[in-house]
Coordinates of C-alpha atoms and ligand atoms in Angstrom, one line a residue:
M1 CA -0.7 0.1 0.4
K2 CA 1.8 3.3 -1.2
L3 CA -0.3 6.4 0.2
I4 CA 0.3 10.1 0.6
L5 CA -1.8 12.1 2.9
L6 CA -2.6 15.9 2.0
G7 CA -4.3 18.0 4.6
P8 CA -3.4 21.4 5.8
P9 CA -1.2 21.9 9.2
G10 CA -3.4 20.1 12.5
V11 CA -5.5 18.8 10.5
G12 CA -3.9 14.9 12.0
K13 CA -1.9 13.7 9.1
G14 CA 0.6 12.3 11.4
T15 CA -2.2 11.2 14.4
Q16 CA -3.5 8.9 10.8
A17 CA -0.3 8.0 9.7
A18 CA 0.7 6.2 12.9
R19 CA -2.9 4.6 12.6
L20 CA -2.5 3.2 8.7
K21 CA 0.6 2.5 9.7
K22 CA 0.4 -0.4 12.1
H23 CA -2.9 -1.4 10.0
F24 CA -1.6 -2.1 6.9
K25 CA 2.0 -2.8 8.2
I26 CA 3.8 -0.4 6.0
I27 CA 6.2 3.0 7.1
H28 CA 5.6 6.3 8.1
L29 CA 7.4 8.9 5.8
S30 CA 7.2 12.2 7.6
T31 CA 9.2 14.6 5.7
G32 CA 8.5 17.4 8.7
E33 CA 9.9 15.1 11.6
I34 CA 12.8 14.1 9.1
L35 CA 13.9 17.3 8.8
R36 CA 13.6 18.4 12.4
G37 CA 15.8 14.9 12.7
E38 CA 18.7 16.6 10.0
M39 CA 18.0 20.1 12.3
A40 CA 18.6 18.1 15.7
N41 CA 22.1 16.4 14.1
S42 CA 23.2 20.0 13.0
S43 CA 23.5 17.8 9.6
S44 CA 24.0 20.5 6.5
V45 CA 20.5 19.8 5.4
G46 CA 19.2 20.2 8.8
I47 CA 21.4 23.5 8.6
Q48 CA 20.1 24.9 5.7
A49 CA 16.4 23.9 6.6
R50 CA 15.9 25.8 9.9
Q51 CA 15.6 29.4 8.8
Y52 CA 12.5 28.3 6.5
I53 CA 11.0 26.0 9.1
D54 CA 11.5 28.5 12.0
A55 CA 9.7 31.0 9.5
G56 CA 6.6 28.5 8.7
N57 CA 7.8 28.2 5.0
L58 CA 8.1 25.4 3.0
V59 CA 12.1 24.4 2.4
P60 CA 13.4 24.5 -1.0
D61 CA 12.2 22.3 -3.5
E62 CA 15.8 20.6 -4.2
I63 CA 15.9 19.9 -0.8
L64 CA 13.1 17.6 -0.5
L65 CA 13.2 15.7 -4.1
K66 CA 16.8 14.7 -3.1
M67 CA 16.2 13.7 0.0
M68 CA 13.1 11.8 -0.9
N69 CA 14.9 10.6 -3.7
N70 CA 16.8 8.7 -1.4
R71 CA 14.4 8.0 1.4
L72 CA 12.4 6.1 -1.4
R73 CA 15.2 3.9 -3.2
E74 CA 15.9 2.7 0.1
K75 CA 15.1 -1.5 0.5
D76 CA 12.6 -0.8 3.4
C77 CA 10.3 1.5 1.1
A78 CA 9.4 -1.2 -1.4
G79 CA 6.4 -3.2 0.9
G80 CA 4.7 0.5 0.9
Y81 CA 4.5 3.7 2.8
I82 CA 2.4 6.9 3.9
L83 CA 4.1 10.0 2.8
D84 CA 2.8 12.8 5.6
G85 CA 3.9 16.2 4.8
F86 CA 5.9 15.0 1.0
P87 CA 4.5 16.4 -1.9
R88 CA 4.1 19.8 -0.2
T89 CA 4.1 22.0 -3.8
I90 CA 3.5 21.1 -7.8
P91 CA 7.0 20.8 -8.5
Q92 CA 7.6 18.7 -5.6
A93 CA 4.6 16.2 -6.7
E94 CA 5.7 16.6 -10.5
G95 CA 9.4 15.3 -9.4
L96 CA 7.9 12.7 -7.1
Q97 CA 5.9 11.5 -9.9
I98 CA 9.4 10.9 -12.0
L99 CA 11.1 9.3 -9.3
L100 CA 8.2 6.8 -9.1
D101 CA 8.1 5.8 -12.4
E102 CA 11.9 4.9 -12.4
I103 CA 12.0 2.5 -9.7
N104 CA 7.9 0.9 -10.7
H105 CA 6.4 2.6 -7.4
E106 CA 2.6 2.9 -7.9
L107 CA 0.5 5.2 -5.5
N108 CA -3.0 3.6 -4.5
A109 CA -4.4 6.8 -3.5
V110 CA -3.9 9.8 -2.3
I111 CA -6.3 10.6 0.6
S112 CA -7.0 14.9 1.3
I113 CA -8.2 15.0 5.0
T114 CA -10.3 18.5 5.0
A115 CA -11.2 20.4 8.0
N116 CA -12.0 23.8 9.2
Q117 CA -9.3 26.3 9.8
D118 CA -10.7 28.0 12.8
E119 CA -10.3 24.5 14.0
L120 CA -6.8 23.7 13.2
V121 CA -5.8 27.0 14.0
R122 CA -6.8 26.1 17.5
R123 CA -5.8 22.6 17.5
L124 CA -2.4 23.5 16.7
V125 CA -2.7 26.2 19.5
L126 CA -3.0 23.9 22.0
R127 CA -0.6 21.8 20.6
A128 CA 2.0 24.7 20.9
K129 CA 2.2 23.9 24.8
D130 CA 4.0 20.9 24.8
S131 CA 5.4 20.3 20.9
G132 CA 8.6 22.0 22.0
R133 CA 8.5 22.7 17.8
S134 CA 10.5 25.8 17.4
D135 CA 7.7 26.8 13.9
D136 CA 4.4 25.9 16.9
T137 CA 4.0 29.6 17.7
E138 CA 0.8 31.7 17.0
S139 CA 2.8 33.9 14.1
V140 CA 4.2 31.0 12.4
I141 CA 0.6 28.8 13.0
Q142 CA -0.8 31.7 10.7
E143 CA 1.5 31.7 8.2
R144 CA 1.8 27.3 7.7
Q145 CA -1.7 28.2 7.2
R146 CA -1.4 31.0 4.5
V147 CA 1.3 28.4 2.9
Y148 CA -1.1 25.5 2.8
W149 CA -3.4 27.3 0.8
D150 CA -1.4 28.8 -1.6
Q151 CA 0.9 26.1 -2.8
T152 CA -0.3 23.0 -1.6
A153 CA -3.9 23.0 -1.8
P154 CA -3.2 22.7 -5.3
L155 CA -2.5 19.2 -5.5
I156 CA -5.5 18.8 -4.8
H157 CA -6.5 19.7 -7.9
F158 CA -2.8 17.6 -9.3
Y159 CA -4.4 14.5 -7.7
K160 CA -7.8 14.5 -9.0
E161 CA -7.4 15.2 -12.5
K162 CA -5.2 11.8 -12.2
N163 CA -8.2 10.0 -10.5
I164 CA -6.6 9.5 -7.1
L165 CA -7.7 11.5 -4.8
K166 CA -10.4 10.3 -2.2
S167 CA -11.1 13.0 0.4
V168 CA -12.3 12.9 3.9
D169 CA -13.4 14.4 6.9
G170 CA -11.1 15.9 9.2
L171 CA -13.6 16.4 12.3
G172 CA -13.7 13.8 14.8
A173 CA -13.3 11.2 17.0
I174 CA -9.6 9.6 15.9
Q175 CA -10.9 6.6 15.3
D176 CA -14.0 7.4 13.0
I177 CA -11.7 9.6 11.2
T178 CA -9.4 6.0 10.9
D179 CA -12.3 4.0 9.5
R180 CA -13.4 6.8 7.1
I181 CA -9.8 6.6 5.1
L182 CA -10.0 2.8 5.2
G183 CA -13.2 3.2 3.4
V184 CA -11.8 4.7 0.6
V185 CA -8.6 3.1 0.1
Ligands
AMP1 P1 5.4 19.3 9.6 O1 5.9 18.4 10.2 O2 4.9 18.1 8.2 O3 4.7 20.4 9.3 O4 6.6 20.1 8.5 C1 7.2 21.4 9.2 C2 8.3 21.9 8.3 O5 9.1 21.3 7.5 C3 7.2 23.0 7.3 O6 6.5 23.9 8.0 C4 8.1 23.1 6.3 O7 9.3 24.1 6.5 C5 9.3 21.8 6.4 N1 8.5 21.0 5.2 C6 8.2 19.3 6.1 N2 7.8 18.9 5.0 C7 8.2 19.8 3.8 C8 8.0 19.6 2.3 N3 7.5 18.7 1.6 N4 8.3 21.1 1.1 C9 9.1 22.1 2.3 N5 9.1 22.4 3.6 C10 8.6 21.1 4.1

């Protein structure tokens, strides 16, 4: 099973990805988590990424594409994965498509999790209290929402045209949302 989870910050992509990982016994690749790991190690990618992440902006496409190009070619990806937070721009989606064709991987579905924006900001402000994330401050939260609608939401149309988009309502109990996702894949 090879899935992409799409949705604005705070919609619960990480929570659902962890559950889908267990259900399908596949790996969960969160580019946000990978980048935070790189920052913690002060690697060259981490050092380059920090300024963008702390401002709530996207890290440049070339960095993400290179990182995911290496990662998706690793052996543990052959059995399936959930991409959480990638792709986030049209150039990333196009680059991903070229890579997947090269390595003979086919996506089963792109799941777009939807929710009301005020609810998302409320959730993120709550999460900020104990997340320890350097990008969980109210102004950066607002910026990340803006970036999502501006740069990532166009992917909904991109994948709809490819006939692999499935929309799922992200409001409600965690288990209900998981059930909705399992119902569409
Ligand atoms: P996330 O944990 O998915 O909310 O990601 C945290 C931050 O990492 C984002 O606000 C971006 O700055 C950066 N990031 C994660 N994934 C990507 C991506 N696919 N493209 C660009 N930047 C990304």
